Amino acid sequence: MVKISLVITKRYKRTIIESTPVILMGSLLTGLVMSYLIIWATVGLDPLSFFTTFYQTLVSYTGLLESLLFLTILGTAISIAFYGSYWNVGAEGQYVLGMLGAIYVVMFSPLSGFLSGNDLVSAAVLKLAAILLGGALGALWSLIPGLIKVFTKISEIPIMLLMNYIAYSLSDYLTAGPWKGRYTYGYIRTDMISESARLTVIPGLETLRYEVVIAAIVVLVSIYLILDHTLLGLKIKFLGTNPTALKSSGFDERKVTVSVATISGFIAGLAGAMRLLGYDYRLPYNIGDGKTGFYGYTAILVAWLSFRDIRFIVPSAIIVSALSSFGYRIQMSLKGLLPPGISAYAFSQIFIGTTLIVYTLTRITKEFSVKLVIRR
Amino acid sequence: MVRKLGKIPGGKVRRLEMVFSSTQPALRVTGVTKRFPGVLALDRVSLDLYSGEIHSLLGENGSGKSTLAKVIAGIYVPDEGSIEVLGKPLKPVSPADAINHGIFYLPQSPNLIDKLTVTENVLLTLRSYGVMSKVKEVKGLVIREAQNIGSPIDPEAEVGKLSYTQKQVVELMKASLLGTRILLVDEVTTYLPRSVREKFYEYLNRLKSEGKAVLLITHKIPEAIEVADRITVMRSGKVVKTLERKEFDIDLIRKLMFENNGLSAYTAEGLSVEHITKDEKAVIRLEDVWATDESGNYALRGVRISVRPREILGIVGISGSGQRELSEVLIGLRSVERGRYYLDGVDVTNKGSKVVRAAGVGFVSEVPLYYSLSGDLSLTENMALVIRDGGLFLSLKSLSAKTREIMEKYGIVAASPKTQAKVLSGGNVMRFVIARELEFARKALIALNPTRSLDERSVLSFISTLKKRVRRDGLSVVYISESLDEVLQVSDVIAVINNGKIMGVYDRRTVEREVLEKLMVM
Ligand SMILES: Nc1ncnc2c1ncn2[C@@H]1O[C@H](COP(=O)(O)OP(=O)(O)OP(=O)(O)O)[C@@H](O)[C@H]1O
Ligand SMILES: [Mg+2]
């Protein structure tokens, strides 16, 4: 039997490239050049139109900002979990649960009846309740694998992946069953939530909502404060770096894991609730078919790229959203240029892939050395 | 250039006398300076190392010994100065360069990958330095070398399951396969059990007879005098003096190391407490405690101890007799299978560390970066984990002031409270934990080999502070150590642990050393 292991060891000596901005720009540049070379070799796209597309993506920041905000919130949720060595790959499911909580409050709960009036105060209360319940359900969804981890030592990762599917199914069940809408032109989906329950569009920046901007800032700042200025944050950092020291100092490792799971799930649920109230307004059927935008998964990338450092969340979120957006535009501009059988999608993926690989590799080799060991 | 007068009959190693000619040294360090933020770790250091010599580098904690070794090994790049190997300038920009010049650094904590087997670890290193070697060859060598050092190793064993000694043997194997001519040994010997240590010295002598050069870093003066041909003393990043064998003198060396700094003051302080009230109730009491180790074997078999207020119970035994497990049970990290643990009369069996800590029990362990600190976090954060005021919120400002105050009080050398714990010198990491735990302890202190990486003065200062706390605040102490001398010096009551059992409990004032020694190896 052949066993292959990837061995990653901490580096003694620093590499030449140290500064993160340099790594960031370098990766983008390499990705750009590499993907341009491939496109040029295949279809001969002229450099001018290629780089104008890229430039336009950077300039049309409003589209970027929307995904940037959601990736920031979700990336923070996952990152705080990573700080405490809780590998939250279940943010996608927690996000869906957040949507369910929100639509329940504004459409099906007793609250929705009391507060359906159009006055600002009751609308605000309704929205707040929806967002909070969304957060609570997300927290619950993350708490389950957390408790299983703590009491049975079973890894949270497979359980969370499974629970993402359960979340999709639960949503589909409700959408097709008890929550099925009446005014849907024959589609299976829920009705739209009432106007007064929707989040507020920022004038001039149609893709943004006040509440989401505020939430992103509040989440980022409070996680930063928790980590650096509370006992809980200190415990989380010890949990992630040396759990034995945490235990020998009289703290219960399990309780800290459970707290981290709850906080992380709460934030992910919050994001889902805001997505529903601010953008989607209803639940679609087959939600697992990419109708969530897979934000919960993409955000893992954001958290991973930030390497357990809360200060890198926003830069990482910028990279990831710029990449997806640019990839999409390249795809559009290549349409018609390509010979049949070669998809434009492939090219956008080449660009995203190259950039991320270069970025990740340089960041990893900055701190670690990686080797391959083959055992026969 | 070097004349060997000794022979090595039948494996027995005699001291090899050597004569230095005016020819070039194997390694020459000239005017090396190394700064870290806020610290001048090396200040124009010069040193010659000859083939066929064991050269000991002595110095108090934080004097720059490890830094010098790391500069030679290419791990740190010096700010100024030069290094020559056999007369050729070496610009070590990486450990690989140093290794290619035959230099190998044996670190205090072995640099191995736990998940891989011994053979894989060795091969991995060889390959990454471009030395090809066959699996079979390596396996044979593993078995042979391990026997030479007297610590048998299975080449297929996962490194994570090996003892400290065995891991260091694996490191030595790497050194030997890489064709090392200059071996830098950083405090490895302080962590080896005595029997292994002697084998290790024999091994070093063998290297020497093969014409290799050894730089032996230590802070134990008798050790240096015993094995070294020359001794270089460092203090605050500077070389104070290099002594030839005929100049060796323990008092002189001590003076050079500490500059008389406070050493006598500590020794003058009465180091014994003799005022235990016999009928006081036990603060710590273990009743027939049984506990297993990681592989499920009993490491403690019916341990029964009790410690009264104002009493230091020394527990002595050869390494691996259950000391580590005992300390873990006492602090609440390890659960017991059978028996009871009473703290101040309250049953705390298997209640975890929270209850024990809440009662005011401090804990100083032999591997601070594993048991007590997070190397990646700052000193302030490491302090705050145990000592903080207020509740859920932390005021970094006052915590950092508090940390600074404690560091000053205990003389801990570090750039600032913001420094990461892992960049402190080995001895200062230990001193930091000792400071934190002594400040924290209100009721009792559990100590497991607390003085290993401490220099002489720090040992004395630790013991005297400990005794002061015992006398003044009525602290109870469980002092677990492999060193009988130390236990005799510290304790009021002495227990011997052997194979997980307490073999007997004695009054320090009346017990004979031989009795204890016999019980330890029985
Ligand atoms: N990577 C680093 N970053 C910052 N400071 C460092 C670093 N390495 C060492 N120092 C500092 O340099 C000084 C010398 O440390 P060094 O480890 O060389 O001491 P040492 O003589 O080996 O002491 P010990 O006997 O305690 O091991 C210390 O003050 C230490 O804090
Ligand atoms: Mg050192």
PDB file of C-alpha atoms in Angstrom, chain A residues 1 9 53 69 72 80 104 129 141 159 172 182 197 231 241 244 257 269 322 329:
ATOM      1  CA  MET A   1       0.000   0.000   0.000  1.00  0.00           C
ATOM      2  CA  THR A   9       6.386  22.338   8.919  1.00  0.00           C
ATOM      3  CA  THR A  53     -12.356  44.317 -18.969  1.00  0.00           C
ATOM      4  CA  LEU A  69     -20.209  42.759   2.272  1.00  0.00           C
ATOM      5  CA  THR A  72     -16.976  39.913   4.912  1.00  0.00           C
ATOM      6  CA  ILE A  80     -13.566  33.432  14.472  1.00  0.00           C
ATOM      7  CA  TYR A 104     -40.817  32.815   9.254  1.00  0.00           C
ATOM      8  CA  ALA A 129     -36.812  40.126  15.210  1.00  0.00           C
ATOM      9  CA  TRP A 141     -27.287  24.741  13.399  1.00  0.00           C
ATOM     10  CA  ILE A 159     -21.255  16.506  10.217  1.00  0.00           C
ATOM     11  CA  ASP A 172     -37.185  22.848   0.072  1.00  0.00           C
ATOM     12  CA  ARG A 182     -50.119  31.456  -3.720  1.00  0.00           C
ATOM     13  CA  ALA A 197     -40.224  44.044   5.915  1.00  0.00           C
ATOM     14  CA  LEU A 231     -11.679  36.930  28.457  1.00  0.00           C
ATOM     15  CA  THR A 241      -2.932  27.767  19.710  1.00  0.00           C
ATOM     16  CA  THR A 244      -3.400  22.238  26.967  1.00  0.00           C
ATOM     17  CA  THR A 257     -15.607  25.339  21.713  1.00  0.00           C
ATOM     18  CA  GLY A 269     -27.435  32.995  10.283  1.00  0.00           C
ATOM     19  CA  ALA A 322     -13.121  40.742  -7.520  1.00  0.00           C
ATOM     20  CA  ARG A 329     -17.028  39.491 -17.175  1.00  0.00           C
TER      21      ARG A 329
END
